[in-house]
Coordinates of N, CA and C in Angstrom, one line a residue:
Chain A
Q1 N 129.8 13.1 18.1 CA 129.4 13.0 19.3 C 130.5 13.3 20.0
S2 N 130.0 14.3 20.9 CA 130.6 15.0 22.1 C 131.5 14.0 23.2
A3 N 132.0 14.2 23.6 CA 132.3 13.3 24.8 C 131.5 14.0 26.1
L4 N 131.8 12.7 27.1 CA 130.7 13.0 28.1 C 131.3 13.9 29.6
T5 N 130.6 14.7 29.6 CA 131.7 15.7 30.9 C 131.0 15.6 32.5
Q6 N 133.0 15.8 32.0 CA 133.1 15.2 34.5 C 134.3 16.1 34.7
P7 N 133.8 16.7 36.0 CA 134.8 17.4 36.5 C 136.0 17.3 36.6
P8 N 136.9 18.6 36.0 CA 138.6 18.0 36.0 C 139.2 17.2 37.2
S9 N 138.8 18.0 38.4 CA 139.1 17.3 39.4 C 138.3 17.1 41.0
A10 N 138.7 15.9 41.6 CA 137.5 15.7 43.4 C 139.0 15.3 43.6
S11 N 138.8 15.5 45.3 CA 139.7 15.4 46.0 C 139.1 15.0 47.9
G12 N 139.3 14.4 48.3 CA 138.8 13.7 49.9 C 140.5 13.5 50.1
S13 N 140.2 13.4 51.9 CA 140.7 12.7 53.0 C 140.7 11.0 53.0
P14 N 142.2 11.0 53.5 CA 141.7 9.3 53.8 C 140.0 9.0 54.4
G15 N 139.7 8.6 54.1 CA 139.0 7.3 54.3 C 137.5 8.6 54.5
Q16 N 137.2 9.6 53.7 CA 136.7 10.2 53.3 C 135.8 9.4 52.3
S17 N 134.7 10.2 51.6 CA 133.9 9.7 50.3 C 134.7 10.9 49.6
V18 N 133.7 10.2 48.1 CA 134.4 11.2 47.2 C 133.4 11.1 45.6
T19 N 132.5 12.0 45.2 CA 131.7 11.2 43.8 C 132.2 12.6 42.8
V20 N 132.0 11.1 41.5 CA 132.7 11.8 40.4 C 131.5 12.0 39.7
S21 N 131.1 13.3 39.1 CA 129.6 12.8 37.9 C 130.0 13.0 36.8
C22 N 129.3 12.1 35.4 CA 129.5 12.1 34.2 C 128.0 12.8 33.6
T23 N 128.1 13.9 33.2 CA 127.0 14.4 31.8 C 126.8 13.6 30.5
G24 N 125.8 13.1 30.2 CA 125.3 13.5 28.8 C 124.5 13.4 28.6
T25 N 123.8 12.8 27.5 CA 122.9 13.2 26.9 C 121.2 12.1 26.8
S26 N 119.8 12.4 26.4 CA 119.2 11.3 26.7 C 119.4 10.7 24.9
S27 N 121.0 10.7 24.5 CA 120.6 10.0 23.9 C 122.3 9.1 24.0
D28 N 122.9 8.7 25.0 CA 123.9 8.0 25.6 C 123.6 7.5 27.7
I29 N 124.1 8.0 27.8 CA 123.8 8.0 29.2 C 122.3 7.8 29.8
G30 N 121.3 8.8 29.6 CA 119.9 9.1 29.5 C 119.3 7.8 29.2
R31 N 119.6 6.9 27.9 CA 119.0 5.6 27.3 C 119.2 4.4 27.3
Y32 N 120.9 4.4 27.3 CA 121.2 3.3 28.2 C 121.8 3.4 29.4
N33 N 121.7 2.1 30.0 CA 122.6 1.6 31.6 C 123.6 0.5 31.2
Y34 N 124.3 1.6 30.2 CA 125.5 1.2 29.6 C 126.9 1.9 29.7
V35 N 127.0 1.9 30.9 CA 128.0 2.9 31.9 C 128.7 2.4 32.4
S36 N 129.8 2.3 32.2 CA 131.3 2.3 32.5 C 131.9 3.1 33.4
W37 N 133.0 2.6 34.5 CA 134.0 4.1 34.6 C 135.2 2.8 35.0
Y38 N 135.8 3.8 34.8 CA 137.6 2.7 34.2 C 138.8 3.7 35.3
Q39 N 139.8 3.4 36.2 CA 140.8 4.3 36.8 C 142.1 3.9 36.2
Q40 N 142.2 5.1 36.1 CA 144.0 5.1 35.5 C 145.2 5.9 36.4
H41 N 146.3 5.3 36.9 CA 147.3 5.5 37.3 C 148.7 6.4 36.4
P42 N 149.0 7.0 37.0 CA 149.7 7.8 35.7 C 150.9 6.6 34.9
G43 N 150.5 6.7 33.7 CA 151.1 6.0 33.0 C 151.0 4.7 32.6
K44 N 150.2 3.8 33.4 CA 149.1 2.7 33.2 C 148.2 3.0 32.0
A45 N 147.6 1.6 31.6 CA 146.6 1.3 31.1 C 145.4 0.9 32.1
P46 N 144.4 1.9 31.5 CA 143.4 2.2 32.3 C 143.1 0.5 32.4
K47 N 142.0 0.3 34.4 CA 141.3 -0.7 35.0 C 139.8 -0.8 34.7
L48 N 139.4 -1.5 34.4 CA 137.7 -1.6 34.5 C 136.7 -2.0 35.9
I49 N 136.5 -0.7 36.2 CA 136.0 -0.7 37.4 C 134.7 -0.9 38.1
L50 N 134.1 -1.1 37.3 CA 131.9 -0.7 37.0 C 131.9 -0.4 35.7
Y51 N 130.6 -1.3 35.4 CA 130.3 -1.8 34.7 C 128.6 -2.1 34.7
G52 N 127.5 -1.9 34.0 CA 126.4 -1.8 33.8 C 126.0 -0.7 35.0
V53 N 126.3 0.1 34.5 CA 126.1 1.4 35.9 C 127.1 1.2 37.1
S54 N 126.4 -0.2 37.7 CA 126.8 -0.4 39.1 C 127.7 -1.9 39.9
K55 N 127.8 -2.3 38.6 CA 128.3 -4.0 38.8 C 130.0 -3.1 39.1
R56 N 130.4 -4.2 39.7 CA 131.8 -4.5 39.9 C 132.0 -5.7 39.4
P57 N 132.7 -5.5 38.4 CA 134.3 -6.6 38.0 C 134.7 -7.7 39.0
S58 N 134.4 -8.7 39.6 CA 135.7 -9.7 39.8 C 137.1 -8.9 40.9
G59 N 137.0 -8.9 42.3 CA 138.1 -8.1 42.2 C 138.3 -6.7 42.7
V60 N 137.0 -6.0 42.5 CA 137.2 -4.4 42.5 C 136.8 -4.2 44.2
P61 N 136.7 -3.7 44.8 CA 136.6 -3.3 46.2 C 135.4 -3.1 45.9
D62 N 134.9 -3.3 47.1 CA 133.3 -2.5 47.2 C 132.8 -0.8 47.2
R63 N 134.0 -0.5 47.7 CA 134.0 0.7 48.4 C 134.1 1.6 47.0
F64 N 134.1 0.8 45.8 CA 133.7 1.8 44.4 C 131.9 1.6 43.7
S65 N 131.5 2.1 44.0 CA 130.0 2.1 43.6 C 129.6 2.6 42.5
G66 N 128.6 2.7 41.6 CA 128.1 3.3 40.9 C 126.3 3.6 41.2
S67 N 125.9 4.7 40.1 CA 124.6 5.0 40.4 C 124.8 6.0 39.1
K68 N 123.1 6.1 39.2 CA 122.4 7.0 37.2 C 120.8 7.3 37.5
S69 N 121.2 9.0 36.9 CA 119.9 9.5 37.3 C 119.6 9.9 36.3
G70 N 118.6 9.9 35.2 CA 118.7 10.6 34.0 C 120.1 10.8 32.9
N71 N 120.1 12.0 32.8 CA 121.3 11.7 32.3 C 122.6 11.9 32.4
T72 N 123.1 11.9 34.3 CA 124.4 11.7 34.8 C 124.0 10.8 35.6
A73 N 125.6 10.0 35.3 CA 126.1 8.5 36.4 C 127.2 9.1 37.1
S74 N 126.9 8.6 38.0 CA 127.8 8.7 39.5 C 128.9 8.2 39.7
L75 N 130.5 8.1 39.9 CA 131.3 7.5 40.7 C 131.4 7.8 41.9
T76 N 130.7 7.2 43.0 CA 131.5 7.3 44.6 C 132.3 6.3 44.8
V77 N 133.4 6.9 45.2 CA 134.8 6.3 46.0 C 134.6 6.5 47.3
S78 N 133.6 4.8 48.2 CA 134.5 5.3 49.9 C 135.4 5.0 50.8
G79 N 135.3 5.4 51.6 CA 136.6 5.0 52.2 C 138.1 5.1 51.5
L80 N 138.1 6.3 51.0 CA 139.4 6.6 50.1 C 140.6 6.6 50.7
Q81 N 140.8 5.4 50.0 CA 142.7 5.1 50.3 C 144.0 6.1 49.0
A82 N 144.5 5.9 49.6 CA 146.2 6.3 48.7 C 146.2 5.9 47.6
E83 N 145.9 4.7 47.2 CA 146.2 3.9 46.2 C 145.1 4.5 44.8
D84 N 143.6 4.9 45.5 CA 142.6 5.1 45.3 C 142.7 6.9 44.1
E85 N 144.1 7.3 44.2 CA 144.8 9.0 43.8 C 145.2 7.7 42.4
A86 N 143.8 8.8 41.1 CA 144.1 8.3 39.7 C 142.9 8.9 39.0
D87 N 143.2 8.9 37.4 CA 142.1 10.1 37.0 C 141.0 8.4 36.7
Y88 N 139.8 9.2 36.7 CA 138.7 8.6 36.3 C 137.8 9.0 35.2
Y89 N 137.3 7.5 34.1 CA 137.1 7.7 33.4 C 135.6 6.8 33.1
C90 N 134.6 7.7 32.6 CA 133.4 7.1 32.2 C 133.2 7.1 30.8
C91 N 132.5 5.7 30.3 CA 132.6 5.6 29.1 C 130.8 5.2 29.0
S92 N 129.9 5.8 28.2 CA 128.5 5.5 28.2 C 128.5 4.4 26.4
Y93 N 127.3 4.1 26.2 CA 127.1 2.9 24.8 C 126.5 4.2 24.2
A94 N 126.4 5.0 22.9 CA 125.6 6.1 21.9 C 124.5 5.7 21.1
G95 N 124.7 4.2 21.7 CA 123.7 4.5 20.1 C 125.1 4.3 18.4
S96 N 124.0 3.4 18.0 CA 124.8 3.1 16.7 C 125.8 2.7 15.8
N97 N 126.4 1.8 17.7 CA 127.1 0.8 17.5 C 127.9 2.1 18.0
N98 N 128.3 3.3 18.8 CA 129.4 3.9 19.2 C 129.3 4.7 20.8
R99 N 130.6 4.7 21.2 CA 130.8 4.5 22.8 C 131.4 5.8 22.5
V100 N 130.9 6.1 24.1 CA 131.6 7.4 24.1 C 132.7 8.0 25.3
F101 N 133.7 8.1 25.9 CA 134.1 8.3 26.7 C 133.9 9.3 27.8
G102 N 134.2 9.7 28.6 CA 134.4 11.3 29.9 C 135.5 11.6 29.4
T103 N 135.5 12.9 29.9 CA 136.2 13.7 29.6 C 138.0 13.7 30.9
G104 N 136.9 12.6 31.8 CA 138.4 12.4 32.9 C 138.0 13.6 34.2
T105 N 138.4 12.5 35.1 CA 138.4 13.4 36.4 C 139.6 12.5 37.4
K106 N 140.5 13.9 37.4 CA 141.7 13.5 38.3 C 141.3 13.6 40.1
V107 N 141.6 12.5 40.7 CA 141.1 12.6 41.9 C 142.3 12.3 42.7
T108 N 142.3 12.9 44.0 CA 143.3 13.7 44.5 C 143.6 12.9 46.4
V109 N 144.0 12.3 47.0 CA 143.5 11.9 47.9 C 144.6 13.4 48.7
L110 N 144.2 13.6 50.2 CA 144.1 14.6 50.6 C 145.4 14.8 51.7
Chain B
E1 N 146.4 -17.3 31.5 CA 145.9 -15.3 32.8 C 145.7 -15.2 31.0
V2 N 144.5 -14.2 30.6 CA 144.3 -13.3 29.8 C 144.9 -12.1 29.3
V3 N 145.6 -11.8 28.5 CA 146.2 -10.6 28.3 C 146.6 -10.5 26.5
L4 N 146.5 -8.8 26.8 CA 146.6 -7.8 25.3 C 147.7 -7.9 25.4
V5 N 148.9 -8.0 24.7 CA 149.8 -7.4 24.6 C 150.1 -6.9 23.0
Q6 N 150.6 -5.7 23.4 CA 150.5 -5.2 22.6 C 151.9 -4.5 20.9
S7 N 152.8 -3.7 20.4 CA 153.7 -3.7 20.0 C 154.7 -2.5 20.1
G8 N 155.6 -3.0 20.5 CA 156.5 -1.7 21.1 C 156.0 -0.4 20.1
A9 N 157.0 0.6 20.6 CA 156.3 1.8 21.1 C 157.2 2.2 18.9
E10 N 156.6 3.4 18.6 CA 156.8 3.6 17.2 C 157.4 4.7 17.3
V11 N 158.3 6.1 16.3 CA 158.7 6.6 16.2 C 158.5 7.4 15.0
K12 N 157.7 7.8 14.6 CA 157.4 8.2 12.9 C 157.4 9.5 12.1
K13 N 158.5 10.3 11.0 CA 157.7 10.9 10.7 C 157.0 11.4 9.6
P14 N 155.8 12.6 9.6 CA 154.7 12.7 9.1 C 155.1 12.6 7.6
G15 N 153.8 11.9 7.2 CA 153.7 11.6 5.9 C 153.9 10.2 6.3
E16 N 154.3 9.7 7.2 CA 154.3 8.5 6.8 C 153.5 7.4 7.3
S17 N 153.1 6.3 7.2 CA 152.1 4.9 7.2 C 152.3 4.7 8.7
L18 N 151.8 3.5 10.0 CA 151.6 3.2 11.0 C 150.9 2.1 10.9
K19 N 151.5 0.7 11.2 CA 150.7 -0.4 12.1 C 151.0 -1.0 12.6
I20 N 149.7 -0.7 14.1 CA 150.9 -1.1 15.5 C 149.2 -2.3 16.0
S21 N 149.4 -3.2 16.4 CA 149.0 -4.6 16.6 C 149.3 -5.1 18.4
C22 N 148.2 -5.9 18.3 CA 147.5 -6.6 19.6 C 147.1 -7.6 19.9
K23 N 148.1 -8.8 20.5 CA 147.7 -10.1 20.1 C 147.4 -10.4 21.8
G24 N 146.3 -11.6 21.5 CA 145.4 -11.7 22.3 C 146.1 -13.4 23.2
S25 N 145.8 -13.7 23.9 CA 146.8 -14.7 24.8 C 145.5 -15.7 26.1
G26 N 145.4 -16.5 25.8 CA 144.6 -17.0 27.4 C 143.1 -17.3 27.9
Y27 N 142.0 -16.4 26.2 CA 140.9 -16.6 25.9 C 140.9 -17.0 24.6
S28 N 139.4 -17.2 24.3 CA 139.3 -17.4 22.9 C 139.2 -16.2 22.0
F29 N 140.2 -15.8 21.4 CA 140.1 -14.2 20.6 C 139.3 -14.1 20.0
T30 N 138.8 -15.1 19.2 CA 138.1 -15.0 18.1 C 136.5 -14.3 18.4
T31 N 136.6 -14.8 19.5 CA 134.9 -14.8 20.1 C 134.7 -13.5 20.9
Y32 N 135.3 -12.5 21.1 CA 134.9 -10.7 21.4 C 135.8 -9.7 20.7
W33 N 134.6 -8.8 20.9 CA 135.3 -7.8 20.3 C 136.5 -6.8 20.4
I34 N 137.2 -6.5 19.8 CA 139.1 -5.5 20.6 C 138.5 -4.5 20.1
G35 N 138.6 -3.5 20.8 CA 138.5 -1.8 20.7 C 139.5 -0.8 20.3
W36 N 139.9 -0.2 20.0 CA 141.0 0.3 20.0 C 140.6 2.2 20.9
V37 N 141.3 2.1 21.6 CA 141.5 3.6 22.4 C 142.2 4.7 22.0
R38 N 142.3 5.8 22.1 CA 143.5 6.6 21.8 C 143.3 7.4 22.9
Q39 N 144.7 8.2 23.4 CA 145.1 8.8 24.7 C 146.5 9.5 23.7
M40 N 146.1 11.2 23.9 CA 146.5 11.9 23.2 C 147.4 12.0 24.7
P41 N 149.1 12.7 24.2 CA 149.4 13.7 25.9 C 148.5 14.4 26.9
G42 N 148.4 14.3 27.9 CA 148.0 15.0 28.8 C 146.2 15.2 28.6
K43 N 145.7 14.2 27.8 CA 144.3 13.7 27.9 C 144.0 13.0 28.3
G44 N 142.1 12.7 27.6 CA 141.7 11.5 28.1 C 141.2 10.5 26.9
L45 N 140.4 9.3 27.3 CA 140.3 8.7 26.2 C 139.3 8.7 25.1
E46 N 139.8 8.3 24.0 CA 138.8 8.8 22.6 C 138.1 7.1 22.2
W47 N 137.2 6.8 21.7 CA 137.1 5.1 21.4 C 136.8 5.8 20.3
M48 N 138.1 5.3 19.0 CA 138.1 5.1 17.5 C 137.7 3.7 16.9
G49 N 137.1 2.8 17.7 CA 136.8 1.5 16.6 C 136.0 0.4 17.5
M50 N 136.1 -0.9 16.8 CA 136.8 -1.8 17.1 C 135.9 -3.1 16.4
I51 N 136.8 -4.0 16.4 CA 136.0 -5.2 15.9 C 136.5 -6.6 16.3
Y52 N 135.5 -7.7 15.2 CA 135.2 -8.8 15.8 C 135.8 -9.7 15.3
P53 N 137.1 -10.3 15.7 CA 138.1 -11.2 14.7 C 137.1 -12.1 14.2
D54 N 136.5 -12.8 14.6 CA 135.7 -13.6 13.6 C 135.6 -13.7 12.5
D55 N 134.7 -12.7 12.8 CA 134.0 -12.3 11.3 C 134.6 -11.1 10.1
S56 N 135.6 -10.7 11.2 CA 136.2 -9.0 10.6 C 134.9 -8.1 10.8
D57 N 133.9 -7.6 11.3 CA 132.8 -7.1 11.3 C 133.1 -5.9 12.5
T58 N 133.2 -4.7 11.8 CA 134.1 -3.4 12.5 C 133.6 -2.8 12.0
I59 N 133.6 -1.6 13.4 CA 132.9 -0.7 13.8 C 134.0 0.5 14.2
Y60 N 133.8 1.4 13.4 CA 134.6 2.3 14.2 C 133.2 3.5 14.4
S61 N 134.8 4.6 14.9 CA 133.5 5.4 15.5 C 133.5 6.8 15.0
P62 N 132.3 7.1 14.4 CA 132.7 8.7 13.7 C 133.5 9.5 14.0
S63 N 134.2 10.1 14.7 CA 135.3 10.7 14.3 C 136.7 10.2 14.2
F64 N 136.0 8.9 13.8 CA 137.5 7.7 13.3 C 137.7 7.2 12.2
E65 N 136.4 7.2 11.5 CA 136.6 6.8 10.0 C 137.2 7.4 8.9
G66 N 137.2 6.6 7.8 CA 138.5 7.6 7.3 C 139.6 7.5 7.8
Q67 N 139.9 7.5 9.3 CA 141.3 8.0 9.3 C 142.2 7.0 9.5
V68 N 141.3 5.8 10.1 CA 142.2 4.6 10.9 C 141.5 3.2 9.5
T69 N 142.3 2.1 10.2 CA 141.7 0.7 9.6 C 142.3 0.4 10.9
I70 N 140.8 -0.7 11.1 CA 141.1 -2.0 12.4 C 141.1 -3.1 11.2
S71 N 141.5 -3.7 11.0 CA 141.6 -5.5 11.5 C 142.4 -6.3 11.5
A72 N 142.1 -7.5 11.4 CA 142.4 -8.7 12.9 C 142.6 -10.2 11.5
D73 N 143.9 -10.7 12.0 CA 144.0 -12.8 11.4 C 143.5 -13.3 12.8
K74 N 142.8 -12.8 12.6 CA 142.4 -14.6 13.6 C 143.5 -15.9 13.7
S75 N 143.6 -16.5 13.0 CA 145.0 -17.6 13.2 C 146.0 -17.0 13.4
I76 N 146.7 -15.3 13.7 CA 147.3 -15.4 14.5 C 147.1 -15.1 16.3
N77 N 145.5 -15.1 17.0 CA 144.7 -14.0 17.2 C 145.4 -12.6 17.2
T78 N 145.5 -11.5 16.6 CA 146.2 -10.3 16.7 C 145.2 -9.1 15.6
A79 N 145.1 -7.8 16.7 CA 144.4 -7.1 16.1 C 145.2 -5.8 15.6
Y80 N 144.6 -5.4 14.7 CA 145.6 -4.4 13.9 C 145.1 -3.0 13.7
L81 N 145.2 -1.7 13.5 CA 145.2 -0.4 13.9 C 146.5 0.3 12.7
Q82 N 145.6 0.5 12.1 CA 146.7 0.8 10.8 C 146.2 2.5 10.5
T83 N 147.3 2.9 10.1 CA 146.7 4.7 9.9 C 147.7 4.9 8.7
S84 N 147.4 6.6 7.6 CA 148.0 6.9 6.6 C 148.3 7.9 6.7
S85 N 149.5 8.7 6.3 CA 149.6 9.7 5.8 C 149.4 10.5 7.4
L86 N 150.9 9.9 8.3 CA 150.4 10.5 9.9 C 151.1 12.2 10.0
K87 N 150.1 12.7 11.1 CA 150.2 13.8 11.4 C 151.1 13.8 12.5
A88 N 151.6 14.5 12.8 CA 152.0 15.7 14.4 C 150.7 15.0 15.2
S89 N 150.0 16.2 14.7 CA 148.3 15.6 16.1 C 148.4 13.9 16.2
D90 N 149.1 13.0 14.7 CA 148.4 11.4 16.0 C 149.5 10.6 17.1
T91 N 150.7 12.2 17.2 CA 150.9 11.0 18.6 C 150.1 10.9 19.9
A92 N 150.4 9.7 20.4 CA 149.4 9.4 21.2 C 150.0 8.3 21.7
M93 N 148.9 7.8 23.0 CA 149.3 6.5 22.9 C 148.0 5.8 22.6
Y94 N 148.2 4.5 22.6 CA 147.2 4.3 21.2 C 147.1 2.2 22.2
Y95 N 145.5 2.2 23.0 CA 145.3 1.1 23.4 C 144.8 -0.1 22.9
C96 N 144.5 -1.0 22.7 CA 143.2 -2.2 22.7 C 142.8 -2.8 23.6
A97 N 142.0 -3.0 23.7 CA 140.6 -3.0 24.7 C 140.3 -4.2 24.0
R98 N 139.7 -5.3 24.9 CA 138.7 -6.3 25.0 C 137.0 -6.4 25.3
R99 N 136.3 -6.4 24.5 CA 134.9 -6.0 25.4 C 134.7 -6.7 25.7
S100 N 134.0 -6.9 27.5 CA 133.9 -8.0 27.8 C 132.3 -8.2 27.6
D101 N 132.2 -9.6 28.3 CA 131.3 -10.3 27.8 C 129.7 -10.2 28.9
Y102 N 129.9 -9.0 30.0 CA 128.8 -8.2 31.2 C 127.5 -8.1 30.5
G103 N 127.1 -7.7 29.0 CA 126.4 -7.6 28.9 C 126.3 -6.4 28.5
D104 N 127.3 -5.4 29.3 CA 127.5 -3.9 29.0 C 127.8 -3.9 27.8
Y105 N 127.8 -2.3 26.8 CA 128.4 -2.7 25.4 C 129.0 -1.4 25.3
S106 N 129.5 -0.8 26.5 CA 130.5 0.0 26.8 C 131.9 -0.8 27.6
S107 N 132.0 -2.0 28.1 CA 132.5 -2.3 29.4 C 133.7 -3.4 28.2
F108 N 135.5 -2.4 28.5 CA 136.6 -3.1 28.3 C 137.3 -3.8 29.8
D109 N 137.1 -4.6 29.8 CA 137.4 -6.2 30.6 C 139.0 -5.8 30.7
I110 N 139.6 -6.3 29.4 CA 140.8 -6.3 29.1 C 141.1 -5.5 28.3
W111 N 142.6 -5.0 29.0 CA 143.3 -3.6 28.4 C 145.1 -4.4 27.7
G112 N 145.2 -3.7 26.8 CA 146.3 -4.1 26.5 C 147.5 -2.8 27.0
Q113 N 149.5 -3.1 27.2 CA 149.4 -1.8 27.7 C 149.8 -0.7 26.9
G114 N 149.3 -0.8 25.8 CA 150.0 1.1 25.3 C 150.3 0.2 24.3
T115 N 150.2 0.9 23.1 CA 151.5 2.1 22.2 C 151.9 2.9 22.1
A116 N 152.6 3.5 22.2 CA 153.4 4.9 22.5 C 153.7 5.4 20.7
V117 N 153.2 6.7 20.1 CA 153.5 7.0 18.8 C 153.7 8.1 18.9
S118 N 154.2 7.8 18.4 CA 155.9 9.5 18.2 C 155.4 10.5 16.7
V119 N 155.1 11.5 16.3 CA 155.5 11.8 14.9 C 155.6 13.0 15.2
S120 N 156.9 13.0 14.2 CA 157.8 14.2 14.7 C 159.0 14.4 13.0
S121 N 158.9 15.8 12.7 CA 160.0 15.6 12.4 C 160.8 15.4 12.0

């Protein structure tokens, strides 16, 4: 099972929006609406920010949104804030009880 | 408060074995899957496998099957990740994480703080 493909980096100025893509295959993202996103600050454990493609756990700001089209899922962070600077990972169920993470994207707030 | 607390950092030599732990509290430990995730230095997250503590049903990623053993002792709310014959390439941060009950098979809502493992001669 290959890792889902994410761009290595993305950036935006404070207040702007940034979108991170996560490309898989018809066996994972394309087949299931089980896509989650994680935010990881340096030296910290990952934090769940989206599940089920576009749902937010309690406490996650509505600046974080998600979508999916075909084999690609996307995370959009609107109204960028300094604290949004972090690494972001997608994860998808891949069938047969398997899960696969994305390669990760470093988001920089300019 | 729902918390997963992992055992401390490990320094090992090649060929040695390793067993790290993940203790849950603040929730019904036996009824949530616990997964393990590897993060090699400067690299991304890799899903290794998971266990259902109530009956020790275990699932492994094809990439890690046969390389690691995941177990649990529900009497003490603890899950374990074990590997034998360590290699330098096993140097990584290892996280345990609780699979959520959101109905999304991919989502892990509670994470341990991580256990750093260093393998060097």
